[in-house]
C-alpha cells in the first residue's frame, strides 16, 4: 500500500517532532544519517521523535541542540531568539547546510579572515 502524503510535503513545525524533522531535512540528513550522528541504532528512533510518538530525553535534546546549533528552547517550544540579525540567521543557515566538515571549516576560516580585516 502506497503511503499518501496529506500535507503536500510541508513540515508541521508546531510540534517537537516537526521541528526535529525540519532541522534534519534542512541539514540534508536522512533519518539514518541523523541516527548515526547521534549514535542510535537505526532510523526508528528518529522516526518516532519526528512522529511525536517518542519523547526526547534531556540528553538527546542537548545532542540535537549541539548538532543543529539551535537552542533547546527552539526544539521544545519553537522559541527562537528575536534579537538575531537576519544576516546572521542566513549565515547560520548556510553553514548548517554545508555537507562536509571541510567546507564548514573553510567557511569558518573565511569568516575569521573578514573579522580580522574588520579589526
mmCIF file of N, CA and C in Angstrom, residues 62-108:
data_model
loop_
_atom_site.group_PDB
_atom_site.id
_atom_site.type_symbol
_atom_site.label_atom_id
_atom_site.label_comp_id
_atom_site.label_asym_id
_atom_site.label_seq_id
_atom_site.Cartn_x
_atom_site.Cartn_y
_atom_site.Cartn_z
ATOM 1 N N UNK A 62 19.986 17.832 24.237
ATOM 2 C CA UNK A 62 21.264 18.543 24.190
ATOM 3 C C UNK A 62 22.078 18.141 22.963
ATOM 4 N N UNK A 63 22.060 16.852 22.622
ATOM 5 C CA UNK A 63 22.784 16.408 21.427
ATOM 6 C C UNK A 63 22.214 17.048 20.162
ATOM 7 N N UNK A 64 20.882 17.091 20.069
ATOM 8 C CA UNK A 64 20.240 17.712 18.910
ATOM 9 C C UNK A 64 20.554 19.208 18.852
ATOM 10 N N UNK A 65 20.511 19.866 20.000
ATOM 11 C CA UNK A 65 20.803 21.304 20.057
ATOM 12 C C UNK A 65 22.208 21.591 19.561
ATOM 13 N N UNK A 66 23.168 20.801 20.033
ATOM 14 C CA UNK A 66 24.562 20.999 19.614
ATOM 15 C C UNK A 66 24.745 20.695 18.133
ATOM 16 N N UNK A 67 24.160 19.598 17.680
ATOM 17 C CA UNK A 67 24.328 19.190 16.288
ATOM 18 C C UNK A 67 23.771 20.228 15.318
ATOM 19 N N UNK A 68 22.585 20.754 15.641
ATOM 20 C CA UNK A 68 21.921 21.675 14.725
ATOM 21 C C UNK A 68 22.149 23.145 15.073
ATOM 22 N N UNK A 69 22.911 23.401 16.129
ATOM 23 C CA UNK A 69 23.238 24.770 16.534
ATOM 24 C C UNK A 69 21.979 25.607 16.779
ATOM 25 N N UNK A 70 21.064 25.019 17.527
ATOM 26 C CA UNK A 70 19.850 25.724 17.938
ATOM 27 C C UNK A 70 19.698 25.548 19.444
ATOM 28 N N UNK A 71 18.855 26.357 20.040
ATOM 29 C CA UNK A 71 18.631 26.231 21.479
ATOM 30 C C UNK A 71 17.671 25.084 21.765
ATOM 31 N N UNK A 72 17.775 24.556 22.971
ATOM 32 C CA UNK A 72 16.826 23.542 23.415
ATOM 33 C C UNK A 72 15.423 24.132 23.429
ATOM 34 N N UNK A 73 15.316 25.415 23.752
ATOM 35 C CA UNK A 73 14.016 26.092 23.741
ATOM 36 C C UNK A 73 13.383 26.047 22.355
ATOM 37 N N UNK A 74 14.207 26.194 21.328
ATOM 38 C CA UNK A 74 13.645 26.124 19.980
ATOM 39 C C UNK A 74 13.054 24.740 19.723
ATOM 40 N N UNK A 75 13.798 23.698 20.048
ATOM 41 C CA UNK A 75 13.315 22.340 19.787
ATOM 42 C C UNK A 75 12.052 22.057 20.598
ATOM 43 N N UNK A 76 12.050 22.440 21.867
ATOM 44 C CA UNK A 76 10.909 22.133 22.736
ATOM 45 C C UNK A 76 9.697 23.019 22.480
ATOM 46 N N UNK A 77 9.928 24.311 22.302
ATOM 47 C CA UNK A 77 8.821 25.262 22.265
ATOM 48 C C UNK A 77 8.688 26.047 20.965
ATOM 49 N N UNK A 78 9.665 25.928 20.098
ATOM 50 C CA UNK A 78 9.631 26.720 18.874
ATOM 51 C C UNK A 78 10.137 28.130 19.070
ATOM 52 N N UNK A 79 10.670 28.399 20.267
ATOM 53 C CA UNK A 79 11.176 29.732 20.565
ATOM 54 C C UNK A 79 12.516 29.940 19.887
ATOM 55 N N UNK A 80 12.653 31.077 19.245
ATOM 56 C CA UNK A 80 13.947 31.422 18.669
ATOM 57 C C UNK A 80 14.265 32.846 19.082
ATOM 58 N N UNK A 81 15.526 33.147 19.241
ATOM 59 C CA UNK A 81 15.879 34.495 19.680
ATOM 60 C C UNK A 81 15.482 35.536 18.645
ATOM 61 N N UNK A 82 14.716 36.517 19.090
ATOM 62 C CA UNK A 82 14.269 37.580 18.194
ATOM 63 C C UNK A 82 15.356 38.612 17.951
ATOM 64 N N UNK A 83 16.405 38.576 18.764
ATOM 65 C CA UNK A 83 17.427 39.604 18.673
ATOM 66 C C UNK A 83 18.522 39.284 17.658
ATOM 67 N N UNK A 84 18.433 38.148 16.967
ATOM 68 C CA UNK A 84 19.456 37.829 15.987
ATOM 69 C C UNK A 84 19.218 38.590 14.691
ATOM 70 N N UNK A 85 20.267 39.121 14.175
ATOM 71 C CA UNK A 85 20.252 39.838 12.906
ATOM 72 C C UNK A 85 19.863 38.850 11.788
ATOM 73 N N UNK A 86 19.008 39.251 10.851
ATOM 74 C CA UNK A 86 18.623 38.358 9.758
ATOM 75 C C UNK A 86 19.819 37.866 8.940
ATOM 76 N N UNK A 87 20.840 38.690 8.817
ATOM 77 C CA UNK A 87 22.039 38.272 8.083
ATOM 78 C C UNK A 87 22.768 37.171 8.849
ATOM 79 N N UNK A 88 22.814 37.287 10.167
ATOM 80 C CA UNK A 88 23.434 36.240 10.993
ATOM 81 C C UNK A 88 22.639 34.946 10.851
ATOM 82 N N UNK A 89 21.307 35.047 10.878
ATOM 83 C CA UNK A 89 20.467 33.863 10.693
ATOM 84 C C UNK A 89 20.740 33.194 9.348
ATOM 85 N N UNK A 90 20.894 33.997 8.305
ATOM 86 C CA UNK A 90 21.176 33.433 6.984
ATOM 87 C C UNK A 90 22.544 32.755 6.961
ATOM 88 N N UNK A 91 23.527 33.385 7.595
ATOM 89 C CA UNK A 91 24.870 32.790 7.656
ATOM 90 C C UNK A 91 24.828 31.451 8.392
ATOM 91 N N UNK A 92 24.075 31.400 9.483
ATOM 92 C CA UNK A 92 23.938 30.147 10.238
ATOM 93 C C UNK A 92 23.290 29.080 9.366
ATOM 94 N N UNK A 93 22.256 29.466 8.638
ATOM 95 C CA UNK A 93 21.567 28.508 7.768
ATOM 96 C C UNK A 93 22.512 27.985 6.684
ATOM 97 N N UNK A 94 23.297 28.878 6.104
ATOM 98 C CA UNK A 94 24.248 28.462 5.069
ATOM 99 C C UNK A 94 25.261 27.482 5.655
ATOM 100 N N UNK A 95 25.819 27.811 6.808
ATOM 101 C CA UNK A 95 26.788 26.915 7.446
ATOM 102 C C UNK A 95 26.167 25.565 7.779
ATOM 103 N N UNK A 96 24.940 25.583 8.290
ATOM 104 C CA UNK A 96 24.257 24.335 8.628
ATOM 105 C C UNK A 96 24.001 23.471 7.403
ATOM 106 N N UNK A 97 23.849 24.084 6.243
ATOM 107 C CA UNK A 97 23.541 23.333 5.028
ATOM 108 C C UNK A 97 24.771 22.817 4.300
ATOM 109 N N UNK A 98 25.969 23.236 4.719
ATOM 110 C CA UNK A 98 27.182 22.703 4.107
ATOM 111 C C UNK A 98 27.299 21.229 4.468
ATOM 112 N N UNK A 99 27.693 20.431 3.501
ATOM 113 C CA UNK A 99 27.657 18.975 3.678
ATOM 114 C C UNK A 99 28.878 18.386 4.378
ATOM 115 N N UNK A 100 30.051 18.950 4.141
ATOM 116 C CA UNK A 100 31.265 18.332 4.673
ATOM 117 C C UNK A 100 31.900 19.199 5.756
ATOM 118 N N UNK A 101 32.620 18.551 6.643
ATOM 119 C CA UNK A 101 33.350 19.289 7.671
ATOM 120 C C UNK A 101 34.400 20.199 7.033
ATOM 121 N N UNK A 102 34.988 19.741 5.933
ATOM 122 C CA UNK A 102 35.992 20.544 5.246
ATOM 123 C C UNK A 102 35.383 21.858 4.757
ATOM 124 N N UNK A 103 34.188 21.792 4.170
ATOM 125 C CA UNK A 103 33.519 23.006 3.690
ATOM 126 C C UNK A 103 33.171 23.925 4.854
ATOM 127 N N UNK A 104 32.704 23.350 5.954
ATOM 128 C CA UNK A 104 32.355 24.155 7.129
ATOM 129 C C UNK A 104 33.588 24.849 7.699
ATOM 130 N N UNK A 105 34.699 24.118 7.778
ATOM 131 C CA UNK A 105 35.935 24.710 8.298
ATOM 132 C C UNK A 105 36.447 25.813 7.379
ATOM 133 N N UNK A 106 36.323 25.608 6.075
ATOM 134 C CA UNK A 106 36.745 26.638 5.115
ATOM 135 C C UNK A 106 35.900 27.897 5.262
ATOM 136 N N UNK A 107 34.591 27.718 5.393
ATOM 137 C CA UNK A 107 33.701 28.868 5.552
ATOM 138 C C UNK A 107 34.006 29.611 6.847
ATOM 139 N N UNK A 108 34.260 28.871 7.908
ATOM 140 C CA UNK A 108 34.586 29.484 9.192
ATOM 141 C C UNK A 108 35.905 30.251 9.103
#
